[in-house]
Amino acid sequence: MPVSFDAMMRYINSVGRKLARVVSRARGDMRTPWQRFLGRFELLLVDHGFIRALYSNRHQVAPGMYRSAQPSPAHVKQMADLGVKTIVNLRGEGDTGAYLLEAEACRRFGIELVNFSVSSKRAPPRETLLAAARMFQELNYPALMHCKSGADRAGLMSAVYLAMHERRDADEAAAQLRLRYGHLRIGRTGVLDEIFRQYRRDAAETPMDFSTWVEQVYDADKINLQYRSGRLGNLLVDRILRRE
């Protein structure tokens, strides 16, 4: 009996998750040389760091703010050499080789690490966007924001940075969510674009800037309910690219 592509991807992802759990348990807190090797193995293979070693997806959002994929220790050093003082980790604090190595590298190179967790497949609650605006006011610049691939969460927060901190036009801000950065609108990650589409609809009826809209009108539950992603897009985003 033929096996569907979706079933095959579910099996591959299941094996990958099991491998990740085994490596994570053996890696521990990376105190021994073997555990440190496993931490780097986890970063490079389980977390797809081998791809980011070739392409970091790093771009300047505005003077003093950058965006990228998950940085390796070598990438953290590069950012320190460029004068970056703060890294904002949009994946949130976690017991992973990627996070432990990043935190260690930040301490070594004198960069402040700020953990600010957001989802790539759900419109964030209003308080998250307001907290982001407060964070942008308080960061020690120059700064870098990153998620796993540098496409969706980094794109959303770069757009929020431009719209709420830099007070740029919403269309200019929304351009941070584009295919050139790896962002896909056809799967569940497309809900991030729906945020700006809803803003345009509301602002067309009652003109207001993006920050005012977030404070007074923005409804994450409404956006999450009204957005519908396609099956093919979900397969690509969830099964193949494994966006978080």
Short mmCIF file of C-alpha atoms in Angstrom, two decimals:
data_model
loop_
_atom_site.label_atom_id
_atom_site.label_comp_id
_atom_site.label_asym_id
_atom_site.label_seq_id
_atom_site.Cartn_x
_atom_site.Cartn_y
_atom_site.Cartn_z
CA MET A 1 0.00 0.00 0.00
CA PRO A 2 1.51 3.37 -1.03
CA VAL A 3 2.50 5.73 1.78
CA SER A 4 1.36 9.34 1.42
CA PHE A 5 3.91 12.14 1.51
CA ASP A 6 2.19 13.60 4.58
CA ALA A 7 2.41 10.27 6.42
CA MET A 8 6.08 9.95 5.48
CA MET A 9 6.82 13.45 6.82
CA ARG A 10 4.95 12.69 10.05
CA TYR A 11 7.11 9.60 10.50
CA ILE A 12 10.34 11.50 9.78
CA ASN A 13 9.37 14.26 12.21
CA SER A 14 8.45 11.68 14.84
CA VAL A 15 11.89 10.09 14.52
CA GLY A 16 13.46 13.54 14.69
CA ARG A 17 11.61 14.39 17.91
CA LYS A 18 12.70 11.12 19.49
CA LEU A 19 16.32 11.78 18.50
CA ALA A 20 16.07 15.30 19.94
CA ARG A 21 14.83 13.92 23.29
CA VAL A 22 17.64 11.35 23.44
CA VAL A 23 20.32 13.93 22.62
CA SER A 24 18.84 16.46 25.05
CA ARG A 25 18.88 14.01 27.96
CA ALA A 26 22.46 12.93 27.23
CA ARG A 27 23.64 16.52 26.68
CA GLY A 28 22.54 17.69 30.14
CA ASP A 29 24.09 21.02 31.14
CA MET A 30 27.17 20.51 28.94
CA ARG A 31 29.70 20.19 31.76
CA THR A 32 31.81 17.43 30.19
CA PRO A 33 33.53 17.42 26.78
CA TRP A 34 31.12 14.71 25.59
CA GLN A 35 28.10 16.73 26.70
CA ARG A 36 29.47 19.82 24.95
CA PHE A 37 29.89 17.76 21.79
CA LEU A 38 26.27 16.66 22.06
CA GLY A 39 25.20 20.28 22.61
CA ARG A 40 26.87 21.28 19.36
CA PHE A 41 25.42 18.22 17.63
CA GLU A 42 21.98 19.31 18.83
CA LEU A 43 22.55 22.85 17.54
CA LEU A 44 23.92 21.82 14.16
CA LEU A 45 21.74 18.83 13.25
CA VAL A 46 18.65 18.66 15.44
CA ASP A 47 18.09 22.45 15.29
CA HIS A 48 19.22 22.73 11.62
CA GLY A 49 22.20 24.90 12.51
CA PHE A 50 24.18 23.47 9.59
CA ILE A 51 21.91 25.49 7.28
CA ARG A 52 22.41 28.67 9.28
CA ALA A 53 26.18 28.12 9.20
CA LEU A 54 25.90 28.74 5.45
CA TYR A 55 23.27 31.49 5.58
CA SER A 56 22.48 33.39 8.77
CA ASN A 57 19.57 35.38 7.24
CA ARG A 58 20.94 38.50 8.89
CA HIS A 59 19.61 41.90 7.77
CA GLN A 60 19.49 45.43 9.07
CA VAL A 61 15.96 46.45 10.07
CA ALA A 62 16.89 50.06 10.86
CA PRO A 63 20.03 51.80 12.09
CA GLY A 64 20.93 50.04 15.33
CA MET A 65 18.62 47.04 14.89
CA TYR A 66 19.31 43.76 13.09
CA ARG A 67 17.37 40.53 12.55
CA SER A 68 18.66 37.02 11.91
CA ALA A 69 18.21 33.30 12.34
CA GLN A 70 19.38 31.51 15.51
CA PRO A 71 23.02 32.56 15.98
CA SER A 72 25.77 30.07 16.65
CA PRO A 73 28.56 31.02 19.09
CA ALA A 74 30.61 32.12 16.07
CA HIS A 75 27.77 34.37 14.91
CA VAL A 76 27.46 35.85 18.40
CA LYS A 77 31.15 36.76 18.23
CA GLN A 78 30.60 38.36 14.83
CA MET A 79 27.82 40.50 16.27
CA ALA A 80 30.01 41.48 19.22
CA ASP A 81 32.72 42.53 16.75
CA LEU A 82 30.10 44.68 14.98
CA GLY A 83 29.33 46.41 18.28
CA VAL A 84 26.00 44.74 19.06
CA LYS A 85 25.22 45.11 22.77
CA THR A 86 21.95 43.18 23.08
CA ILE A 87 20.50 40.03 21.51
CA VAL A 88 16.75 39.46 21.76
CA ASN A 89 15.91 35.76 21.62
CA LEU A 90 12.36 35.43 20.28
CA ARG A 91 12.34 31.66 20.85
CA GLY A 92 12.34 32.16 24.60
CA GLU A 93 14.57 30.55 27.18
CA GLY A 94 14.85 26.79 26.71
CA ASP A 95 16.76 23.66 27.62
CA THR A 96 18.33 23.21 24.20
CA GLY A 97 21.85 23.13 22.87
CA ALA A 98 21.07 26.19 20.75
CA TYR A 99 19.98 28.27 23.74
CA LEU A 100 22.68 27.08 26.15
CA LEU A 101 25.46 27.76 23.63
CA GLU A 102 23.99 31.15 22.74
CA ALA A 103 23.70 32.20 26.40
CA GLU A 104 27.26 31.03 27.05
CA ALA A 105 28.58 32.96 24.03
CA CYS A 106 26.73 36.12 25.08
CA ARG A 107 28.35 35.97 28.52
CA ARG A 108 31.76 35.36 26.96
CA PHE A 109 31.54 38.27 24.51
CA GLY A 110 29.79 40.75 26.80
CA ILE A 111 26.39 40.84 25.08
CA GLU A 112 23.15 41.10 27.06
CA LEU A 113 20.69 38.32 26.20
CA VAL A 114 16.98 39.18 26.45
CA ASN A 115 14.40 36.37 26.13
CA PHE A 116 11.09 37.42 24.61
CA SER A 117 8.94 34.54 23.43
CA VAL A 118 6.45 34.84 20.55
CA SER A 119 4.75 32.32 18.27
CA SER A 120 5.11 32.10 14.50
CA LYS A 121 1.62 30.61 14.06
CA ARG A 122 -0.58 32.72 16.35
CA ALA A 123 -1.27 36.42 16.51
CA PRO A 124 0.27 37.51 19.83
CA PRO A 125 -1.93 38.87 22.63
CA ARG A 126 -2.18 42.66 22.85
CA GLU A 127 -0.07 42.69 26.00
CA THR A 128 2.76 40.96 24.12
CA LEU A 129 2.85 43.72 21.51
CA LEU A 130 2.70 46.41 24.18
CA ALA A 131 5.47 44.64 26.12
CA ALA A 132 7.53 44.55 22.93
CA ALA A 133 7.10 48.30 22.50
CA ARG A 134 8.29 48.84 26.08
CA MET A 135 11.22 46.49 25.51
CA PHE A 136 12.30 48.44 22.42
CA GLN A 137 12.36 51.62 24.50
CA GLU A 138 14.66 50.00 27.07
CA LEU A 139 17.09 47.97 24.95
CA ASN A 140 20.77 48.78 24.91
CA TYR A 141 21.50 49.36 21.22
CA PRO A 142 22.79 48.24 18.75
CA ALA A 143 20.65 45.11 19.05
CA LEU A 144 19.84 41.92 17.15
CA MET A 145 16.52 40.03 17.17
CA HIS A 146 16.37 36.39 16.15
CA CYS A 147 14.12 33.33 16.06
CA LYS A 148 14.99 29.93 14.59
CA SER A 149 15.06 30.67 10.87
CA GLY A 150 14.88 34.47 11.02
CA ALA A 151 11.75 34.43 8.88
CA ASP A 152 8.48 34.62 10.82
CA ARG A 153 8.90 35.72 14.43
CA ALA A 154 11.89 37.88 13.54
CA GLY A 155 9.81 39.30 10.69
CA LEU A 156 6.84 40.07 12.89
CA MET A 157 8.91 41.72 15.61
CA SER A 158 10.92 43.68 13.05
CA ALA A 159 7.63 44.97 11.65
CA VAL A 160 6.42 45.84 15.15
CA TYR A 161 9.73 47.58 15.83
CA LEU A 162 9.34 49.74 12.74
CA ALA A 163 5.65 50.50 13.29
CA MET A 164 5.64 51.07 17.06
CA HIS A 165 9.18 52.18 17.89
CA GLU A 166 10.33 53.91 14.72
CA ARG A 167 6.78 55.09 13.90
CA ARG A 168 7.18 54.04 10.28
CA ASP A 169 4.28 53.50 7.88
CA ALA A 170 2.53 50.16 8.45
CA ASP A 171 3.04 49.05 4.85
CA GLU A 172 6.77 49.67 5.14
CA ALA A 173 6.81 47.77 8.43
CA ALA A 174 4.82 44.84 7.02
CA ALA A 175 7.45 44.43 4.29
CA GLN A 176 9.56 42.69 6.96
CA LEU A 177 7.22 39.72 6.44
CA ARG A 178 8.29 38.71 2.95
CA LEU A 179 9.59 35.68 1.11
CA ARG A 180 13.03 37.30 0.73
CA TYR A 181 13.47 36.69 4.47
CA GLY A 182 12.02 33.17 4.28
CA HIS A 183 8.53 34.09 5.49
CA LEU A 184 5.66 32.08 3.99
CA ARG A 185 2.11 33.41 3.82
CA ILE A 186 0.47 30.18 2.67
CA GLY A 187 0.66 28.20 5.92
CA ARG A 188 -0.15 28.89 9.56
CA THR A 189 2.61 31.51 9.62
CA GLY A 190 0.41 33.60 7.33
CA VAL A 191 -1.60 34.67 10.37
CA LEU A 192 1.18 37.19 11.06
CA ASP A 193 0.32 38.97 7.79
CA GLU A 194 -3.34 38.99 8.82
CA ILE A 195 -2.42 41.34 11.69
CA PHE A 196 -1.45 44.05 9.22
CA ARG A 197 -4.34 43.30 6.88
CA GLN A 198 -6.75 43.78 9.77
CA TYR A 199 -5.03 47.02 10.73
CA ARG A 200 -5.48 48.36 7.19
CA ARG A 201 -9.19 47.44 7.21
CA ASP A 202 -9.78 49.13 10.57
CA ALA A 203 -7.65 52.19 9.73
CA ALA A 204 -9.56 52.65 6.46
CA GLU A 205 -12.74 53.14 8.51
CA THR A 206 -11.18 55.07 11.39
CA PRO A 207 -7.75 56.51 10.60
CA MET A 208 -5.19 55.85 13.34
CA ASP A 209 -1.54 54.86 13.58
CA PHE A 210 -0.49 51.30 14.28
CA SER A 211 0.40 51.92 17.94
CA THR A 212 -3.00 53.46 18.67
CA TRP A 213 -4.69 50.55 16.90
CA VAL A 214 -2.80 48.03 19.03
CA GLU A 215 -3.71 49.89 22.22
CA GLN A 216 -7.39 50.43 21.42
CA VAL A 217 -8.64 48.06 18.72
CA TYR A 218 -6.34 45.06 18.17
CA ASP A 219 -8.04 41.72 18.86
CA ALA A 220 -5.70 38.73 18.61
CA ASP A 221 -8.48 36.18 19.15
CA LYS A 222 -10.48 37.63 16.25
CA ILE A 223 -7.45 37.49 13.94
CA ASN A 224 -6.58 33.93 14.92
CA LEU A 225 -10.18 32.80 14.34
CA GLN A 226 -10.67 34.51 10.99
CA TYR A 227 -7.39 33.40 9.42
CA ARG A 228 -7.54 30.14 7.45
CA SER A 229 -4.38 28.50 6.13
CA GLY A 230 -4.25 26.01 3.28
CA ARG A 231 -3.42 22.33 3.60
CA LEU A 232 -0.42 22.54 1.26
CA GLY A 233 0.95 25.52 3.13
CA ASN A 234 0.51 23.77 6.47
CA LEU A 235 2.34 20.73 5.13
CA LEU A 236 5.25 22.89 4.01
CA VAL A 237 5.41 25.01 7.18
CA ASP A 238 4.70 22.31 9.77
CA ARG A 239 6.03 19.07 8.33
CA ILE A 240 8.87 20.08 6.05
CA LEU A 241 10.24 23.37 7.39
CA ARG A 242 9.09 22.58 10.97
CA ARG A 243 8.51 26.20 11.90
CA GLU A 244 8.01 26.70 15.64
#
